[in-house]
Amino acid sequence: MNIRYLGLVLIWFPGVLHAQSAAQSCSAPKLDGGFFAPKQETYSHGTELSYTCDTGRKPVVKGWWATSTCQTGKWSHTPQCIDEAACLPPEMPNAKYTENQNGWYEDGHMIRITCEKGYEPKDQDVTAICRSGTWSSVSVCERSIQVCGEPPKIPHAVIIDQEYQEVFAVDSEVQYECEDGYTVEGADSKKSILCIAGNWTEGPPCTTFCSVDTNEYPALEPAGVKILKNGESETFKCKDLWMFNNYSVGRCADGRMTFTRCCNKFQLKMNTC
């Protein structure tokens, strides 16, 4: 008789575990013109390193000292000491400019500034020059008087195909969709609003409607599907042998049809409302 034993063998590979652990650590950075602490060859994930720079130099981030953190084998920023006359990236809300790959700008470097859509430069100043560690004439981008703020809330509607933003440039178009059970007047009406001279135009309102299939009413002449807005009335023709002045009046109220005059069968006088 043959007996087979099934078992699970666990094999430990210390080298693999060591490699995974080492991948999380950071090597000591090379810092010219400064020094850092703590001083060690490798730093585990999450370790914070502090550094400062020699006289005449400054960290590549704001402050006379700086910190960088080891994050999955990389420093949150590479510790670096640059010339005191160099400039760090300027802070300019609502503006864009060409960013330098090394993250700082040499003395005398000029950048050209463009304001984001919906903003314009104050005093038409569109350049800035790095002079002795500071930027000269940094442009301020102000909100244009021609732009619009957030689009108005439209009852029973939601804005579609549009990411949230606080400012919309002139001629911006925003589309919206009505809530189920609501529609706008006219099947081909465009459900959108426009930003014109700082104001939003009024779009067609979303109102309730009734869909009436005359085939479902035995006393009415088939006329296909009728769409009625809330509060709208429609006159329907009665079939032969059904009469009440030969027509019936239906009214749409809050999405439901109500008939105020009904087709009555000529012989049986039977009301169909």
Short mmCIF file of C-alpha atoms in Angstrom, two decimals:
data_model
loop_
_atom_site.label_atom_id
_atom_site.label_comp_id
_atom_site.label_asym_id
_atom_site.label_seq_id
_atom_site.Cartn_x
_atom_site.Cartn_y
_atom_site.Cartn_z
CA MET A 1 0.00 0.00 0.00
CA ASN A 2 1.37 3.41 -1.03
CA ILE A 3 0.84 6.33 1.28
CA ARG A 4 1.48 9.87 0.05
CA TYR A 5 2.00 12.78 2.33
CA LEU A 6 1.12 16.27 1.18
CA GLY A 7 2.86 19.05 3.02
CA LEU A 8 3.73 22.71 2.72
CA VAL A 9 7.38 23.69 2.88
CA LEU A 10 8.25 27.24 3.83
CA ILE A 11 11.58 28.49 2.60
CA TRP A 12 13.05 31.67 4.03
CA PHE A 13 15.25 33.75 1.81
CA PRO A 14 17.01 36.31 4.02
CA GLY A 15 18.47 38.06 1.01
CA VAL A 16 15.03 38.80 -0.45
CA LEU A 17 13.76 40.27 2.80
CA HIS A 18 16.92 42.32 3.14
CA ALA A 19 16.54 43.66 -0.40
CA GLN A 20 12.93 44.71 0.28
CA SER A 21 13.99 46.45 3.47
CA ALA A 22 16.93 48.16 1.80
CA ALA A 23 14.67 49.46 -0.98
CA GLN A 24 12.87 51.55 1.62
CA SER A 25 16.01 53.24 2.89
CA CYS A 26 17.90 56.28 1.54
CA SER A 27 21.59 56.81 1.08
CA ALA A 28 23.26 59.82 2.68
CA PRO A 29 22.99 62.82 0.32
CA LYS A 30 26.00 64.61 -1.10
CA LEU A 31 25.80 68.21 0.13
CA ASP A 32 28.32 70.77 -1.13
CA GLY A 33 28.57 73.99 0.85
CA GLY A 34 26.67 72.80 3.91
CA PHE A 35 26.23 70.07 6.50
CA PHE A 36 23.40 67.87 7.77
CA ALA A 37 22.37 65.84 10.82
CA PRO A 38 22.06 63.09 11.85
CA LYS A 39 25.19 61.93 10.06
CA GLN A 40 24.93 58.29 8.93
CA GLU A 41 25.40 56.16 5.81
CA THR A 42 21.79 55.09 5.32
CA TYR A 43 18.44 56.35 6.59
CA SER A 44 15.32 54.26 7.07
CA HIS A 45 11.99 55.17 5.52
CA GLY A 46 10.42 58.15 7.31
CA THR A 47 13.66 59.52 8.76
CA GLU A 48 13.89 63.32 8.73
CA LEU A 49 17.21 64.92 7.83
CA SER A 50 18.04 68.54 8.80
CA TYR A 51 20.64 70.58 6.93
CA THR A 52 21.98 74.12 6.69
CA CYS A 53 24.40 75.93 4.39
CA ASP A 54 27.68 77.80 4.73
CA THR A 55 27.96 81.60 4.66
CA GLY A 56 27.08 82.96 1.22
CA ARG A 57 24.88 80.01 0.41
CA LYS A 58 21.28 78.99 1.27
CA PRO A 59 19.08 75.87 1.09
CA VAL A 60 17.11 75.15 -2.07
CA VAL A 61 13.92 75.65 -0.05
CA LYS A 62 12.82 78.61 2.12
CA GLY A 63 14.63 79.20 5.40
CA TRP A 64 18.22 79.33 6.67
CA TRP A 65 17.86 75.63 7.55
CA ALA A 66 15.76 72.94 5.89
CA THR A 67 14.48 69.39 6.35
CA SER A 68 14.09 66.51 3.91
CA THR A 69 12.39 63.17 4.61
CA CYS A 70 13.29 59.70 3.32
CA GLN A 71 10.25 58.40 1.46
CA THR A 72 10.44 54.93 -0.12
CA GLY A 73 14.10 55.20 -1.02
CA LYS A 74 14.04 58.89 -2.10
CA TRP A 75 14.38 62.21 -0.32
CA SER A 76 11.32 64.47 -0.34
CA HIS A 77 13.66 67.00 -1.94
CA THR A 78 17.35 66.63 -2.68
CA PRO A 79 19.30 68.58 -0.04
CA GLN A 80 21.20 71.29 -1.87
CA CYS A 81 22.95 74.59 -1.09
CA ILE A 82 22.76 77.32 -3.72
CA ASP A 83 24.24 80.80 -4.03
CA GLU A 84 22.52 83.41 -1.86
CA ALA A 85 22.05 85.57 -4.97
CA ALA A 86 19.96 82.85 -6.65
CA CYS A 87 16.15 82.90 -6.43
CA LEU A 88 13.67 80.27 -5.41
CA PRO A 89 10.47 79.86 -7.47
CA PRO A 90 8.20 82.91 -6.95
CA GLU A 91 4.76 82.55 -5.39
CA MET A 92 2.24 84.03 -7.80
CA PRO A 93 -1.40 82.93 -7.38
CA ASN A 94 -3.34 82.43 -10.61
CA ALA A 95 -0.18 82.77 -12.72
CA LYS A 96 2.05 80.49 -14.78
CA TYR A 97 5.69 80.77 -15.86
CA THR A 98 8.45 78.56 -17.26
CA GLU A 99 9.80 76.44 -14.41
CA ASN A 100 13.50 75.68 -14.19
CA GLN A 101 14.36 71.98 -14.03
CA ASN A 102 16.74 72.33 -11.08
CA GLY A 103 14.08 74.17 -9.05
CA TRP A 104 15.90 77.53 -8.67
CA TYR A 105 17.05 80.46 -10.80
CA GLU A 106 20.44 82.14 -11.11
CA ASP A 107 20.95 85.83 -10.41
CA GLY A 108 19.80 87.85 -13.44
CA HIS A 109 17.40 85.18 -14.74
CA MET A 110 14.18 86.60 -16.22
CA ILE A 111 10.86 84.77 -16.35
CA ARG A 112 7.81 85.65 -18.43
CA ILE A 113 4.49 85.42 -16.64
CA THR A 114 1.09 84.54 -18.07
CA CYS A 115 -2.10 84.77 -16.03
CA GLU A 116 -4.52 81.89 -15.89
CA LYS A 117 -7.75 82.02 -17.82
CA GLY A 118 -10.08 84.59 -16.29
CA TYR A 119 -7.26 86.68 -14.80
CA GLU A 120 -5.17 89.56 -16.13
CA PRO A 121 -1.85 91.11 -14.99
CA LYS A 122 -2.01 94.20 -12.80
CA ASP A 123 -0.34 97.20 -14.48
CA GLN A 124 0.38 94.93 -17.47
CA ASP A 125 3.66 93.76 -15.87
CA VAL A 126 4.42 90.32 -17.36
CA THR A 127 8.10 89.74 -16.50
CA ALA A 128 10.17 89.30 -13.33
CA ILE A 129 13.96 89.29 -12.88
CA CYS A 130 15.99 87.56 -10.17
CA ARG A 131 18.20 90.18 -8.51
CA SER A 132 20.40 89.29 -5.50
CA GLY A 133 18.10 86.53 -4.29
CA THR A 134 14.76 88.31 -4.74
CA TRP A 135 12.38 88.83 -7.64
CA SER A 136 11.85 92.31 -9.01
CA SER A 137 8.36 93.48 -10.01
CA VAL A 138 6.56 90.18 -9.45
CA SER A 139 3.34 90.29 -11.44
CA VAL A 140 -0.01 90.14 -9.69
CA CYS A 141 -2.79 88.42 -11.61
CA GLU A 142 -6.15 90.00 -10.82
CA ARG A 143 -9.57 88.65 -11.64
CA SER A 144 -10.88 90.19 -14.84
CA ILE A 145 -14.09 92.22 -14.59
CA GLN A 146 -15.33 90.37 -17.66
CA VAL A 147 -15.28 86.92 -16.07
CA CYS A 148 -18.06 85.18 -14.15
CA GLY A 149 -18.10 83.42 -10.82
CA GLU A 150 -19.77 80.09 -10.15
CA PRO A 151 -22.80 79.47 -12.40
CA PRO A 152 -26.18 80.03 -10.72
CA LYS A 153 -28.10 77.13 -9.24
CA ILE A 154 -30.83 76.10 -11.68
CA PRO A 155 -33.88 74.48 -10.01
CA HIS A 156 -34.25 70.79 -10.87
CA ALA A 157 -31.02 70.78 -12.92
CA VAL A 158 -27.38 69.76 -12.58
CA ILE A 159 -24.25 71.08 -14.38
CA ILE A 160 -22.74 68.41 -16.68
CA ASP A 161 -19.39 67.88 -18.42
CA GLN A 162 -17.73 70.62 -16.37
CA GLU A 163 -15.06 70.42 -13.69
CA TYR A 164 -15.51 72.64 -10.67
CA GLN A 165 -13.87 76.06 -10.90
CA GLU A 166 -14.39 79.41 -9.21
CA VAL A 167 -13.79 81.64 -12.24
CA PHE A 168 -15.13 81.34 -15.79
CA ALA A 169 -13.69 83.38 -18.66
CA VAL A 170 -15.92 85.53 -20.84
CA ASP A 171 -17.92 83.53 -23.44
CA SER A 172 -17.64 80.37 -21.33
CA GLU A 173 -20.57 78.03 -21.87
CA VAL A 174 -21.94 75.70 -19.19
CA GLN A 175 -24.44 72.97 -20.00
CA TYR A 176 -26.94 71.44 -17.63
CA GLU A 177 -29.34 68.51 -17.53
CA CYS A 178 -32.84 68.47 -16.08
CA GLU A 179 -33.86 66.14 -13.29
CA ASP A 180 -35.88 63.07 -14.27
CA GLY A 181 -39.50 64.09 -14.82
CA TYR A 182 -38.49 67.62 -15.90
CA THR A 183 -37.70 69.12 -19.29
CA VAL A 184 -37.23 72.48 -21.03
CA GLU A 185 -39.55 74.05 -23.56
CA GLY A 186 -39.02 72.71 -27.06
CA ALA A 187 -37.39 69.41 -27.90
CA ASP A 188 -34.41 71.14 -29.53
CA SER A 189 -33.86 73.79 -26.85
CA LYS A 190 -30.21 74.04 -25.82
CA LYS A 191 -29.84 73.63 -22.06
CA SER A 192 -26.88 75.95 -21.44
CA ILE A 193 -25.92 79.35 -20.07
CA LEU A 194 -23.19 81.76 -21.19
CA CYS A 195 -20.83 84.13 -19.38
CA ILE A 196 -21.25 87.59 -20.95
CA ALA A 197 -19.58 90.71 -19.52
CA GLY A 198 -19.32 89.26 -16.03
CA ASN A 199 -22.87 87.88 -15.84
CA TRP A 200 -24.49 84.55 -16.62
CA THR A 201 -27.34 84.45 -19.12
CA GLU A 202 -30.63 82.84 -18.11
CA GLY A 203 -31.19 79.35 -19.43
CA PRO A 204 -34.59 77.77 -20.14
CA PRO A 205 -36.11 76.52 -16.87
CA CYS A 206 -36.62 72.85 -16.13
CA THR A 207 -40.34 72.18 -15.66
CA THR A 208 -42.41 69.05 -15.07
CA PHE A 209 -44.11 67.46 -18.07
CA CYS A 210 -46.63 64.80 -18.98
CA SER A 211 -46.19 62.20 -21.67
CA VAL A 212 -49.58 61.18 -23.11
CA ASP A 213 -49.85 58.15 -25.39
CA THR A 214 -53.30 58.44 -26.97
CA ASN A 215 -53.17 54.73 -27.86
CA GLU A 216 -53.64 54.00 -24.16
CA TYR A 217 -56.97 55.87 -24.04
CA PRO A 218 -59.76 53.82 -25.69
CA ALA A 219 -62.02 56.85 -26.23
CA LEU A 220 -59.44 59.00 -28.00
CA GLU A 221 -58.42 59.05 -31.63
CA PRO A 222 -54.84 57.73 -31.87
CA ALA A 223 -52.50 60.68 -32.35
CA GLY A 224 -49.21 59.32 -31.05
CA VAL A 225 -47.37 60.65 -28.02
CA LYS A 226 -48.03 64.18 -26.80
CA ILE A 227 -45.65 66.01 -24.44
CA LEU A 228 -47.26 68.64 -22.21
CA LYS A 229 -45.48 71.00 -19.82
CA ASN A 230 -46.72 71.52 -16.30
CA GLY A 231 -49.95 73.55 -16.38
CA GLU A 232 -50.40 73.08 -20.13
CA SER A 233 -53.69 71.79 -21.57
CA GLU A 234 -54.40 69.86 -24.76
CA THR A 235 -57.58 69.10 -26.68
CA PHE A 236 -57.94 65.49 -27.86
CA LYS A 237 -60.40 64.27 -30.50
CA CYS A 238 -62.90 61.59 -29.49
CA LYS A 239 -63.39 58.38 -31.44
CA ASP A 240 -66.59 57.73 -33.38
CA LEU A 241 -69.53 56.78 -31.11
CA TRP A 242 -67.82 58.61 -28.27
CA MET A 243 -68.79 62.22 -27.90
CA PHE A 244 -68.79 65.26 -25.70
CA ASN A 245 -68.83 68.03 -28.24
CA ASN A 246 -66.52 65.58 -30.02
CA TYR A 247 -63.45 66.43 -27.93
CA SER A 248 -61.83 65.86 -24.57
CA VAL A 249 -59.64 68.31 -22.64
CA GLY A 250 -56.63 67.09 -20.66
CA ARG A 251 -54.35 69.14 -18.42
CA CYS A 252 -50.84 68.38 -17.14
CA ALA A 253 -50.48 69.03 -13.41
CA ASP A 254 -47.31 68.06 -11.51
CA GLY A 255 -46.46 65.35 -14.00
CA ARG A 256 -49.96 63.80 -14.10
CA MET A 257 -52.76 64.16 -16.60
CA THR A 258 -56.23 65.21 -15.44
CA PHE A 259 -59.22 65.44 -17.80
CA THR A 260 -61.81 68.15 -17.23
CA ARG A 261 -63.98 67.12 -20.17
CA CYS A 262 -64.28 63.51 -21.25
CA CYS A 263 -65.48 61.50 -24.19
CA ASN A 264 -68.80 59.77 -23.33
CA LYS A 265 -70.11 56.81 -25.30
CA PHE A 266 -73.14 57.97 -27.28
CA GLN A 267 -75.28 54.91 -26.60
CA LEU A 268 -74.23 53.88 -23.04
CA LYS A 269 -73.44 57.35 -21.69
CA MET A 270 -70.38 55.81 -19.99
CA ASN A 271 -67.76 58.23 -18.75
CA THR A 272 -64.16 57.26 -19.54
CA CYS A 273 -62.25 59.75 -17.31
#
